[in-house]
Coordinates of C-alpha atoms in Angstrom, one line a residue:
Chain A
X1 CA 0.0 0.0 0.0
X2 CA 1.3 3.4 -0.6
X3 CA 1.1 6.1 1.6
X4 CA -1.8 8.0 2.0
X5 CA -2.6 10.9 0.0
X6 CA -4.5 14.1 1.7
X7 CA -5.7 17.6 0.5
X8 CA -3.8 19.1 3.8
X9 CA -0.5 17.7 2.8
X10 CA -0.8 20.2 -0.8
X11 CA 2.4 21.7 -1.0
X12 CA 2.4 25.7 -2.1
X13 CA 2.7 26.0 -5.4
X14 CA 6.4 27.5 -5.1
X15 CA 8.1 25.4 -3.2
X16 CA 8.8 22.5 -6.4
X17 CA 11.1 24.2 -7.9
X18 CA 12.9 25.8 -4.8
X19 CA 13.2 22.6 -3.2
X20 CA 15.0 21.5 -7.0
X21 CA 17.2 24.4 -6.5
X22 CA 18.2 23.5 -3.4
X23 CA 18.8 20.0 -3.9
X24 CA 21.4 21.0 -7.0
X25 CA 22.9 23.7 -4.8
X26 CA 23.4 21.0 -1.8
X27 CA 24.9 18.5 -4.6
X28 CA 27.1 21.1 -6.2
X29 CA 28.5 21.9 -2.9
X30 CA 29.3 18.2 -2.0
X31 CA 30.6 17.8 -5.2
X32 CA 32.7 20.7 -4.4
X33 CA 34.0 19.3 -1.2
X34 CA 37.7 17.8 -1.4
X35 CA 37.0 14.2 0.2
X36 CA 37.3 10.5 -1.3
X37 CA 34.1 9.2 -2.6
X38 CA 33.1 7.2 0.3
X39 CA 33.3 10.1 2.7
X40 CA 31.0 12.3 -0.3
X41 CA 29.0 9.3 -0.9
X42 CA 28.0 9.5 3.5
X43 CA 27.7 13.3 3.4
X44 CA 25.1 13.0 0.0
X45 CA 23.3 10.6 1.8
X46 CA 22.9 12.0 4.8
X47 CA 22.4 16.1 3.3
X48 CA 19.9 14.9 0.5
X49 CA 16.2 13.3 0.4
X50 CA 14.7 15.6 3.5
X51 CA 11.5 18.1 3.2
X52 CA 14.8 21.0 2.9
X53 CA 12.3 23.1 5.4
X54 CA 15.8 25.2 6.8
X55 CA 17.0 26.2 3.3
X56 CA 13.4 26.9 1.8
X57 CA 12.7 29.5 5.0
X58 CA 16.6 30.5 4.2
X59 CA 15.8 31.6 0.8
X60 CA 12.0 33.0 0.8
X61 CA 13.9 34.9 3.7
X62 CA 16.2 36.3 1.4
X63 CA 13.6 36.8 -1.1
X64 CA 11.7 39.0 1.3
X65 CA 14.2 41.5 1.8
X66 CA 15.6 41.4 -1.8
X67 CA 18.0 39.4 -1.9
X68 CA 19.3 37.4 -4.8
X69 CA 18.7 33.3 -4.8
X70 CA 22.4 32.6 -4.7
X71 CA 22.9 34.4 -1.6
X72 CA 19.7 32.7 -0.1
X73 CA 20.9 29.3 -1.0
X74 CA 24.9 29.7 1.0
X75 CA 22.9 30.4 3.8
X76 CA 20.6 27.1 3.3
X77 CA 23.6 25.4 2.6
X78 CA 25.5 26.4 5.6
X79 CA 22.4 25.4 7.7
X80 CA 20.8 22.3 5.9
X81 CA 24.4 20.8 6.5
X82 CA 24.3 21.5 10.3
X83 CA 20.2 20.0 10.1
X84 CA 22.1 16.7 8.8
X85 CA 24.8 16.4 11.2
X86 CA 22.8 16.7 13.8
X87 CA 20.5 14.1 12.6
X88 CA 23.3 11.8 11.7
X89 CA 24.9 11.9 15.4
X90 CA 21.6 12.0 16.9
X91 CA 20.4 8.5 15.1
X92 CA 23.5 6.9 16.1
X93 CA 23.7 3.8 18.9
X94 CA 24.9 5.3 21.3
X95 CA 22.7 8.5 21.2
X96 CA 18.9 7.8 19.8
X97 CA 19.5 4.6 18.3
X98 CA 17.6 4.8 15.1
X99 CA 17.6 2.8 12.2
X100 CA 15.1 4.8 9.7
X101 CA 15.1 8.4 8.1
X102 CA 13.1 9.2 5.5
X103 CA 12.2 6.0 4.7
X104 CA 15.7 4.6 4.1
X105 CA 18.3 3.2 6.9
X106 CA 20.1 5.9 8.9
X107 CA 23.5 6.7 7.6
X108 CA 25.1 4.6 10.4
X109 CA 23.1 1.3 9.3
X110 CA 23.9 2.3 6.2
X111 CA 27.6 2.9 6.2
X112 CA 28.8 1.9 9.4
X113 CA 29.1 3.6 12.5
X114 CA 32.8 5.1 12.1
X115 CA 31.5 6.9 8.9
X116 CA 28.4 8.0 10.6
X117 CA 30.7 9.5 13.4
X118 CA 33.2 11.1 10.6
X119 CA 30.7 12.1 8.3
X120 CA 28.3 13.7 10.5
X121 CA 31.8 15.7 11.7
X122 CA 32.4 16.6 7.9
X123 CA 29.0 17.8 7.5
X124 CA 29.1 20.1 10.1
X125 CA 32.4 21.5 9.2
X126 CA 31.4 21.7 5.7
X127 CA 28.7 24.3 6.6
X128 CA 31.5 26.4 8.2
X129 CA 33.8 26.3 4.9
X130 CA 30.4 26.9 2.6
X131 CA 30.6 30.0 4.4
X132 CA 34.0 31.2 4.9
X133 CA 33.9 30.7 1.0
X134 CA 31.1 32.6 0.2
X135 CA 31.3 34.7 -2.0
X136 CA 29.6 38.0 0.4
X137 CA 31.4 40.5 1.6
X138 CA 33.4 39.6 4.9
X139 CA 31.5 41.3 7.5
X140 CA 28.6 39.7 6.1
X141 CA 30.2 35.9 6.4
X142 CA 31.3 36.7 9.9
X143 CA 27.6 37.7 11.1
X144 CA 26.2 34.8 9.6
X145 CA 29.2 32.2 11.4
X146 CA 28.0 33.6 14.2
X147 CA 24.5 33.4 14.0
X148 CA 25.0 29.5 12.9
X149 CA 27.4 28.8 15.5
X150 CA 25.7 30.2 18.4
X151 CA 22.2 27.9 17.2
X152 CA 24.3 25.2 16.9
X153 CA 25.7 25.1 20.5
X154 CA 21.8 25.7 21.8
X155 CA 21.0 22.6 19.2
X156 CA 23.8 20.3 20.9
X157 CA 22.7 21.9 24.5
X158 CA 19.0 21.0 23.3
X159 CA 20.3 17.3 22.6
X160 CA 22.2 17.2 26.0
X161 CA 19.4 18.5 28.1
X162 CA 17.0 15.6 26.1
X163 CA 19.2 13.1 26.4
X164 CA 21.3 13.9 29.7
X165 CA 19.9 16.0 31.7
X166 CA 21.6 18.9 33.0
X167 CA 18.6 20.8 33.1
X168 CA 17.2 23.4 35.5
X169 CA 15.9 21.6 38.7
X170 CA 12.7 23.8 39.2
X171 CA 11.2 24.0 35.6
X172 CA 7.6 22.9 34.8
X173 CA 7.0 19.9 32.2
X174 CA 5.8 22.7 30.5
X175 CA 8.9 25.0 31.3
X176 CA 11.1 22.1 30.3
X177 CA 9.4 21.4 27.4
X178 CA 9.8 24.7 26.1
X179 CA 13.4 25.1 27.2
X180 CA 14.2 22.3 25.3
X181 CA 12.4 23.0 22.2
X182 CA 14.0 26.5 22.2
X183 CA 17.3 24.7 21.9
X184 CA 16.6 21.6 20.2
X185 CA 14.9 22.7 17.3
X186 CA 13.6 26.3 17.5
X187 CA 17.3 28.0 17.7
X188 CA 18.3 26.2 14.0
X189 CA 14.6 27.2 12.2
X190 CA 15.0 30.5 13.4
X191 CA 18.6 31.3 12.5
X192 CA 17.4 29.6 9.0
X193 CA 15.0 32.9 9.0
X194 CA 17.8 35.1 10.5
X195 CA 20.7 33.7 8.2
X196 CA 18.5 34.5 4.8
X197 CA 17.4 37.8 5.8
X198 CA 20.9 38.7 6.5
X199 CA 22.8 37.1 3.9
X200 CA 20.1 39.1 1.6
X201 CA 21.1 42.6 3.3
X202 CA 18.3 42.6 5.1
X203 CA 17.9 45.9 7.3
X204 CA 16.8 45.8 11.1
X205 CA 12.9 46.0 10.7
X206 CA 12.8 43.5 8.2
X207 CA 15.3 40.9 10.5
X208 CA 13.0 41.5 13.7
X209 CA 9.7 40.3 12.1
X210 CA 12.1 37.5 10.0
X211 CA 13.2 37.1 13.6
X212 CA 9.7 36.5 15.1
X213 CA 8.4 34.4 12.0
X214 CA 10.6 32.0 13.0
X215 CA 10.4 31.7 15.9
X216 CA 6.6 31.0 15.8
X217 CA 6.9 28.8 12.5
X218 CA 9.9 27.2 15.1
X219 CA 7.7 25.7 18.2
X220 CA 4.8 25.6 15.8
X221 CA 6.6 22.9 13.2
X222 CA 7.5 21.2 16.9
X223 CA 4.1 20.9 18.2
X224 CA 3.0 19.2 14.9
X225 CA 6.0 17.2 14.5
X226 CA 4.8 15.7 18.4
X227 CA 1.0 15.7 17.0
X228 CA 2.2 13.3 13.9
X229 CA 4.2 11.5 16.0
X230 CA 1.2 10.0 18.5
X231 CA -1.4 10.6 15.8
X232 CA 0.3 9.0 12.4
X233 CA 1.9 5.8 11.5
X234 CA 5.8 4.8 10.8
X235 CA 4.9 4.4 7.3
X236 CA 3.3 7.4 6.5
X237 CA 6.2 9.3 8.3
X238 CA 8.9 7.6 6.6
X239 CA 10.0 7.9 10.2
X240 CA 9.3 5.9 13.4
X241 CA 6.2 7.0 15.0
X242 CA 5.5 6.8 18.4
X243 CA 9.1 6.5 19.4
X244 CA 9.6 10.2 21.8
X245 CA 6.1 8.7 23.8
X246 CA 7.1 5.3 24.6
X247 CA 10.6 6.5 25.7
X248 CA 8.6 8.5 28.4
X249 CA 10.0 11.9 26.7
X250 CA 8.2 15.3 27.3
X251 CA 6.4 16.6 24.2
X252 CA 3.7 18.8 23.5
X253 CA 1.3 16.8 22.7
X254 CA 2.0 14.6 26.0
X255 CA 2.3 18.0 28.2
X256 CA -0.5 20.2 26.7
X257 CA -2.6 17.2 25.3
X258 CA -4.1 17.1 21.8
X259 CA -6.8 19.2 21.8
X260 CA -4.5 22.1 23.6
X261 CA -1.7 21.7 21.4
X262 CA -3.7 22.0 18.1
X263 CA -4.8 25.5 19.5
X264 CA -1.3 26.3 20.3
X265 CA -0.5 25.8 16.3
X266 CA -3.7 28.1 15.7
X267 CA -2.6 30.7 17.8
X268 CA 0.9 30.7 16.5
X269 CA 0.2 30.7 12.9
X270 CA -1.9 32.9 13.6
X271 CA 1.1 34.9 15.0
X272 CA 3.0 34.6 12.1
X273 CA 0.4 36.1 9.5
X274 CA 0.1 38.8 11.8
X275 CA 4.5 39.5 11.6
X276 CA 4.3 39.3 8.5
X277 CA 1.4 42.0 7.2
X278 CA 3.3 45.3 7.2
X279 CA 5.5 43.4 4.8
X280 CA 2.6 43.1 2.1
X281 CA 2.3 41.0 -0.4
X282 CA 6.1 40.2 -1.2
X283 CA 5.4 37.7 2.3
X284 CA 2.7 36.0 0.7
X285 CA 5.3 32.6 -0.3
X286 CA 6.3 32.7 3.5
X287 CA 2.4 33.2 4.9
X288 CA 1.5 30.0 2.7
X289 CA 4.2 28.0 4.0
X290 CA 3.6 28.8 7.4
X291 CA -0.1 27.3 6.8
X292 CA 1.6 24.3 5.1
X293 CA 3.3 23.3 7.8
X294 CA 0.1 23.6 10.7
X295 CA -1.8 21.7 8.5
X296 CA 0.8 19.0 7.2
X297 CA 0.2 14.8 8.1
X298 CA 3.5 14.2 8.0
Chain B
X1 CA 57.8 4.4 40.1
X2 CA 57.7 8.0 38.4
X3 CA 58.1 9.2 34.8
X4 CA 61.7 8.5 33.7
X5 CA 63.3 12.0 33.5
X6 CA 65.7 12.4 30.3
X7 CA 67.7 15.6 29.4
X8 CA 66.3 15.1 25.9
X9 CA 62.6 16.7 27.5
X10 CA 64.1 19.9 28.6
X11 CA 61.6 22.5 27.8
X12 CA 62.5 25.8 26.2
X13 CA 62.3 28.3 28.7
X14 CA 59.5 30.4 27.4
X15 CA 57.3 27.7 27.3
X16 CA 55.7 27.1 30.8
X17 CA 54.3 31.3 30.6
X18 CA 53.8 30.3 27.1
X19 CA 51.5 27.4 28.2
X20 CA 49.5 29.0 31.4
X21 CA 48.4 31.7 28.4
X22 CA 47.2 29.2 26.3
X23 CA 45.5 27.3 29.2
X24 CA 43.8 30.5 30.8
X25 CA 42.7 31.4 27.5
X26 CA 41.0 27.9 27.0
X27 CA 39.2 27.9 30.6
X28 CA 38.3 31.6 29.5
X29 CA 36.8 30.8 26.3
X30 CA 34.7 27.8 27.8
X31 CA 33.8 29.7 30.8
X32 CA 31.9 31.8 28.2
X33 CA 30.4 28.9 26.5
X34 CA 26.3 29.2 27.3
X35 CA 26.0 25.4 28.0
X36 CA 25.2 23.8 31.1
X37 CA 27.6 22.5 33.1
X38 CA 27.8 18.6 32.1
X39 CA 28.6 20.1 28.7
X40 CA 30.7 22.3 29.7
X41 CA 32.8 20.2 32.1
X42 CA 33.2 17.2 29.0
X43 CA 34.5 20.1 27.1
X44 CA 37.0 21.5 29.4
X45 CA 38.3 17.7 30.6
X46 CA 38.8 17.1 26.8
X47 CA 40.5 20.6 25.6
X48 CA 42.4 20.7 28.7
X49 CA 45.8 18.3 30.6
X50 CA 47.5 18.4 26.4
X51 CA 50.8 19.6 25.3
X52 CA 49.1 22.8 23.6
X53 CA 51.3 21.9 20.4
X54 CA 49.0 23.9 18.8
X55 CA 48.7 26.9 20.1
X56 CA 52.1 27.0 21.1
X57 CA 52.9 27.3 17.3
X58 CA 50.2 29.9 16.8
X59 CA 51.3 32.3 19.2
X60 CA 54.8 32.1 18.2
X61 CA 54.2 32.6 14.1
X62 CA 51.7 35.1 15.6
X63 CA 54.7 36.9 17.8
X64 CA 57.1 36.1 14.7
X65 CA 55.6 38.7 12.4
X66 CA 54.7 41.3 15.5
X67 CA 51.2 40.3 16.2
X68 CA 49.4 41.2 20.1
X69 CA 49.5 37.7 22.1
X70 CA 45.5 37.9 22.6
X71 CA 45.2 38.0 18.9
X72 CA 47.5 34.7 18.5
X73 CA 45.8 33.3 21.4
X74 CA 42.0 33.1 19.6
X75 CA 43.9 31.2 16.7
X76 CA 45.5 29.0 19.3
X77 CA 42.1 28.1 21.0
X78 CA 40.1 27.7 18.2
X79 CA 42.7 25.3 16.7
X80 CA 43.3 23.4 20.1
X81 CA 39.2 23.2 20.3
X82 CA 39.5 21.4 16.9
X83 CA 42.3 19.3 18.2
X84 CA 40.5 18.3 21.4
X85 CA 37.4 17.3 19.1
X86 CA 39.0 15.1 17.1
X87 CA 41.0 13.6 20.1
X88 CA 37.4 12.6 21.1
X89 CA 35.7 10.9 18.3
X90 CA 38.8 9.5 17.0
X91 CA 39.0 7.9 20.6
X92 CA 35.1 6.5 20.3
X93 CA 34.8 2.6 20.4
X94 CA 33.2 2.8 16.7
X95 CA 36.5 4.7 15.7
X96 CA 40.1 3.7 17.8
X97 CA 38.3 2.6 20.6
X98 CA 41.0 4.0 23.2
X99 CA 40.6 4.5 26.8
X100 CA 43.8 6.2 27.5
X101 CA 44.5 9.6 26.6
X102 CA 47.2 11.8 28.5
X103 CA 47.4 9.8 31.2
X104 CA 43.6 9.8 32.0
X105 CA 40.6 7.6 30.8
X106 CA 39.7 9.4 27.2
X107 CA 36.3 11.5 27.4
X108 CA 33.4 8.8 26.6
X109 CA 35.0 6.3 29.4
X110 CA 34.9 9.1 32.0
X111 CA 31.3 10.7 31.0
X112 CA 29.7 8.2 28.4
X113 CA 29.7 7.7 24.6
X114 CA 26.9 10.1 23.9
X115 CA 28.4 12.5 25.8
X116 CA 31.4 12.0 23.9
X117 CA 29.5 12.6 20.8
X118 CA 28.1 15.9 21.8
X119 CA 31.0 17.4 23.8
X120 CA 33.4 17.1 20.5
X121 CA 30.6 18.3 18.9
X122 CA 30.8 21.2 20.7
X123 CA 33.9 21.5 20.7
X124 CA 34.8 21.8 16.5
X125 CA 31.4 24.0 16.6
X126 CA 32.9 26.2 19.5
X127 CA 35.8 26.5 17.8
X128 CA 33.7 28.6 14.7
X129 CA 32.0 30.5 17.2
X130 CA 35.2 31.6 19.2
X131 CA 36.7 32.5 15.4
X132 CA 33.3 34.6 14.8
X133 CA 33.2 36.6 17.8
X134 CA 36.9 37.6 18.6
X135 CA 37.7 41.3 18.2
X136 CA 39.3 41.0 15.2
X137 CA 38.9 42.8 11.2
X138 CA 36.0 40.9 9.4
X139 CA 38.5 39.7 6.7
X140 CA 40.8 38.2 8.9
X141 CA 37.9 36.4 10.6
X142 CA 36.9 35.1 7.6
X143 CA 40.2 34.4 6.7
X144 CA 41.1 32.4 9.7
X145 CA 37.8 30.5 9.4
X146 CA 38.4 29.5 5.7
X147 CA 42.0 28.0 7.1
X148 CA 40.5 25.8 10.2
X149 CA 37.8 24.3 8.2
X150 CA 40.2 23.3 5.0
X151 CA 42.4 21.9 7.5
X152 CA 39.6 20.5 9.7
X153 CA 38.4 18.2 6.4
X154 CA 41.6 17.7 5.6
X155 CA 42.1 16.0 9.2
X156 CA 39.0 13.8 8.7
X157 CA 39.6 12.8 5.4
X158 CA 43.1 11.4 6.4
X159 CA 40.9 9.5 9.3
X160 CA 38.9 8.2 6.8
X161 CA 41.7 6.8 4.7
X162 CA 43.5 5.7 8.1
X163 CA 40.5 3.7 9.2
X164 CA 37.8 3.5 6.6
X165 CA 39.9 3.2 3.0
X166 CA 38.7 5.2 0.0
X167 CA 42.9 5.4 -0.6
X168 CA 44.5 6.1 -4.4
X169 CA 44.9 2.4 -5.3
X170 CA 48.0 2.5 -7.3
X171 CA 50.5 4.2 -4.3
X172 CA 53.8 2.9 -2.5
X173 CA 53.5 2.6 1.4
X174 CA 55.9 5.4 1.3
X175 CA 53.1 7.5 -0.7
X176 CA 50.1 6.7 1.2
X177 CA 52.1 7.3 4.2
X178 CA 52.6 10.6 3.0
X179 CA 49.1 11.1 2.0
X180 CA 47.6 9.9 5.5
X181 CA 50.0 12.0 7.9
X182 CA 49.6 15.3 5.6
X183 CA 45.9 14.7 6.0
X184 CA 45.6 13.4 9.0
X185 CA 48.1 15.3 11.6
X186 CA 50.0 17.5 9.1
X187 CA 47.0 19.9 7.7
X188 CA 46.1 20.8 11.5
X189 CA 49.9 21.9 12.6
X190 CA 50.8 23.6 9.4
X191 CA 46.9 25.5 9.5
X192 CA 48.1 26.5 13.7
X193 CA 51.5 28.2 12.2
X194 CA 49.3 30.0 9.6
X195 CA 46.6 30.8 11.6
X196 CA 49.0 32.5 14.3
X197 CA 50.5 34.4 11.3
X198 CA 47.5 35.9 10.0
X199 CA 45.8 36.7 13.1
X200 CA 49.4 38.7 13.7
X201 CA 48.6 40.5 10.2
X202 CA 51.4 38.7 8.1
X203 CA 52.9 39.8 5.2
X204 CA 52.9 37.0 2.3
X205 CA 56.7 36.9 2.4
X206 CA 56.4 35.7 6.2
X207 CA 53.6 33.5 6.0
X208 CA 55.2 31.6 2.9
X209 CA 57.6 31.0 5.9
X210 CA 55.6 30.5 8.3
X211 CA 54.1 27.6 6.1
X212 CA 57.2 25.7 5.2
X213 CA 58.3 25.8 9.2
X214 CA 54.9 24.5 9.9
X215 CA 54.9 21.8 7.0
X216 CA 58.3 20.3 8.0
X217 CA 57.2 20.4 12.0
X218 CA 54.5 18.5 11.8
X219 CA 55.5 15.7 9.6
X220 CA 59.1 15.9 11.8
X221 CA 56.3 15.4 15.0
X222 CA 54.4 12.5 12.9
X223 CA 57.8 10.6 12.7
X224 CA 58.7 11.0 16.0
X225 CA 55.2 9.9 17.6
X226 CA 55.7 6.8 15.3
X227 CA 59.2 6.5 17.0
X228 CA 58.2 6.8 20.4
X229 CA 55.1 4.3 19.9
X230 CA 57.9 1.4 19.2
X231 CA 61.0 2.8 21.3
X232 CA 58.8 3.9 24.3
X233 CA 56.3 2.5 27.0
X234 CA 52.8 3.3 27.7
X235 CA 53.6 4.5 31.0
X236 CA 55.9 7.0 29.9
X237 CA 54.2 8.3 27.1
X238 CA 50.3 8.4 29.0
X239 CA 48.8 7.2 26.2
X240 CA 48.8 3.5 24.9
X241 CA 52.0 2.7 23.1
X242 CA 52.2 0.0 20.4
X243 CA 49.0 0.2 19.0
X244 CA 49.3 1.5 15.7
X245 CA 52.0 -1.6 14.9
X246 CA 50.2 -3.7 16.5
X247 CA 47.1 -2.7 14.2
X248 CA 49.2 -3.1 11.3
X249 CA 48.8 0.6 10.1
X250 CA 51.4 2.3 8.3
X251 CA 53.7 4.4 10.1
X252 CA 57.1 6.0 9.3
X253 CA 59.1 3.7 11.7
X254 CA 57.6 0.8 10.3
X255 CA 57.5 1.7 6.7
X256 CA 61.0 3.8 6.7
X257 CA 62.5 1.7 9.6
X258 CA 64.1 3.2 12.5
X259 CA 67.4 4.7 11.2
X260 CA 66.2 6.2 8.1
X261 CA 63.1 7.9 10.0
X262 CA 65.9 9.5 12.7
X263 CA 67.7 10.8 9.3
X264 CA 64.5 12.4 8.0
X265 CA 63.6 13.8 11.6
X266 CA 67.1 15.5 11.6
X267 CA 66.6 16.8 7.9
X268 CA 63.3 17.9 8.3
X269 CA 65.0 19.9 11.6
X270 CA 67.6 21.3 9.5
X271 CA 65.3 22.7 6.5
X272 CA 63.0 24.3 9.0
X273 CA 65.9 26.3 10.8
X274 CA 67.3 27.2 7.2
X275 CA 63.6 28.3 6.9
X276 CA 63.3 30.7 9.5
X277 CA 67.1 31.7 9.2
X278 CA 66.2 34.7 6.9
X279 CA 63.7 36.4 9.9
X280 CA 66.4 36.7 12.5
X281 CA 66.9 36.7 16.5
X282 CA 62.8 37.0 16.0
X283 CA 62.8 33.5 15.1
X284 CA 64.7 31.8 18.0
X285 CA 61.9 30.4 19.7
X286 CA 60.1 28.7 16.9
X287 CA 63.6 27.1 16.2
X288 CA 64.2 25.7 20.2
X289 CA 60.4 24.7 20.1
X290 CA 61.7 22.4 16.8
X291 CA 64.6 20.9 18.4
X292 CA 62.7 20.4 21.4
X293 CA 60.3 18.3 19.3
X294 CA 62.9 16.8 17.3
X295 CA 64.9 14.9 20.6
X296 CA 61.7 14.3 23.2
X297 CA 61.0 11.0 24.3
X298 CA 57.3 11.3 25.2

């Protein structure tokens, strides 16, 4: 049986040939990358086949503030190659222990789990290089290392507070849950938004609503993600379903409960349009995605 | 019974003050790392207790052509951030699976394989970040940023051919040795010397220098690490000795033999004082620091 088909999984009409765009960007980058093929072969695997959610916000981003593609797809580079890393180390035994991404094997099942190790490494150093070799003026490249290293240390904090604790000892489940969304997830989506507007010369008015976009398109992508992922099957993910639940992790729709959670996504799309309208009709791509992605089933 | 003393390890003079900077600059720049503190405290028990090889070298080149210590110090801590990362993973049971490193247990023996994982992680990504925000000119930054993450894939690709393959298929032992240490060690030490230089504000006449110096030292190191792993005991050298003969990898001692890798640690010595000979009395200290590398025992 193939997977399900439903009218709220109708992509906007743009984001086809973006997602192409950035698929050949990613591959010419790769290809670009000075490594034996094996080590390529891992980094392909692991950069290419996802929904490319980082680099799409990236370059509508860019877009918004008019900016030109190219410079909109070194900052969706730079941060779709920290997305894989992460996922990469984050699959591996000794961390999550998963064997399926996007309905293939994860990289380590795949290649072994030295490679995983290196290559997940390689990505994430790659996205530094993508940028140092950019070619933007310096003080440009220097604001956007910055704004991807400092989400990458709150992802790897997010991962270490899920994983190990560490965390505040007098947080709500609520608290906690936010705390580590904010780091987890929400600090990479948002820089995504930041890292466009910037790398498109965006000016300060224009970066603060960019800025608050994400954040709400940020914890709203993570309270669906934990909707799907006690309301939807493993094979209609492509992922396994279920999983954060059963391994008595906090999520939102655990915390807040179905019904409150799906309110939550109302509210904060709602948010998002309302960012967005002094910027008129040039944020129309980034309004429709922001509805994509509350109303997605997987 | 103690470490064996041997007039052979007697320290340039400059280097213990040399060292304490390097060492207060690394608790300083992870003291400022926003992490909690089982994060922070795998970072600092991994980037901390080495020789600081590294940023030994970067100061130096960095004092060489008249550069402020603080500004050879960010070089030196970003590059021995990059070190202590790959000191970690290449330590993981997946990778060498060591539990001996400087005379403690390595990182994911004391504090777990995940944390392992994330710490170096953090570690290469903190080294970005400390590049991004130090008080330096844009272009520099960028500059110095381009340098670590060249060298930083070269350094994983030679771990790749060291322990995965993906080798040319047609070269001598002599060749692949070649191609493994310049990847593997060799991109790293040569990126410190050049890293110190241009944080300094180099001219091109002294970084050419600076780059031949740094080339011969740390294949000159390579040759006597594989030395001291067949002439020396794991005791004295706090790390586990034997290993990579025992593994059957190449290495110079095995490859060259013992003689013929002493002659080649003597010339490399003697081309990289011939090097330096043309910068003057300013050069003294990077030419003790290479004898002193040349005739240790651990």
């Amino acid at each position: 049986m193939g997977p399900v088909t439903d009218v709220r999984d109708a992509i906007p009409a743009f984001i086809p040939a973006r997602s192409a765009a950035i698929d050949r960007a990613l591959r010419d980058a790769l290809d670009a990358v000075d490594a034996p093929a094996n080590l390529r072969d891992a980094m392909r695997y692991a950069a290419t086949g996802g929904k490319f959610l980082r680099p799409i916000l990236a370059t509508l981003c860019c877009d918004l503030v008019g900016g030109a593609l190219d410079a909109g797809l070194v900052a969706g580079v730079a941060v779709e190659f920290v997305h894989a890393f992460s996922l990469v180390h984050d699959d591996l035994p000794a961390m999550d222990d998963d064997t399926l991404r996007r309905g293939r094997p994860t990289l380590h099942v795949q290649a072994g789990e030295a490679m995983a190790v290196l290559a997940g490494d390689a990505l994430l150093n790659a996205a530094f290089e993508t940028l140092a070799d950019a070619p933007l003026p310096a003080e440009t490249v220097v604001r956007l290392t910055r704004e991807l290293s400092s989400a990458t240390r709150r992802m790897i904090v997010g991962q270490v507070y899920d994983t190990l604790g560490g965390r505040p000892a007098d947080f709500s489940d609520r608290q906690m849950l936010d705390l580590i969304h904010h780091h987890k997830t929400g600090a990479l989506l948002r820089a995504s938004c930041r890292m466009g507007a910037i790398a498109g010369g965006a000016d300060e008015a224009s970066l603060a609503a960019v800025d608050r976009y994400g954040t709400d398109v940020g914890l709203m992508f993570q309270i669906v993600d934990d909707l799907l992922d006690v309301t939807q099957t493993t094979e209609h993910l492509g992922k396994t379903a279920g999983k954060d639940s059963r391994a008595g992790k906090l999520t939102f729709a655990g915390v807040l409960g179905v019904e409150a959670s799906r309110r939550e996504v109302a509210r904060l799309r709602a948010d998002a349009a309302a960012t967005l309208r002094p910027l008129g009709e040039r944020a129309a791509p980034l309004e429709a995605l922001a509805s994509y992605l509350a109303d997605r089933t997987r």
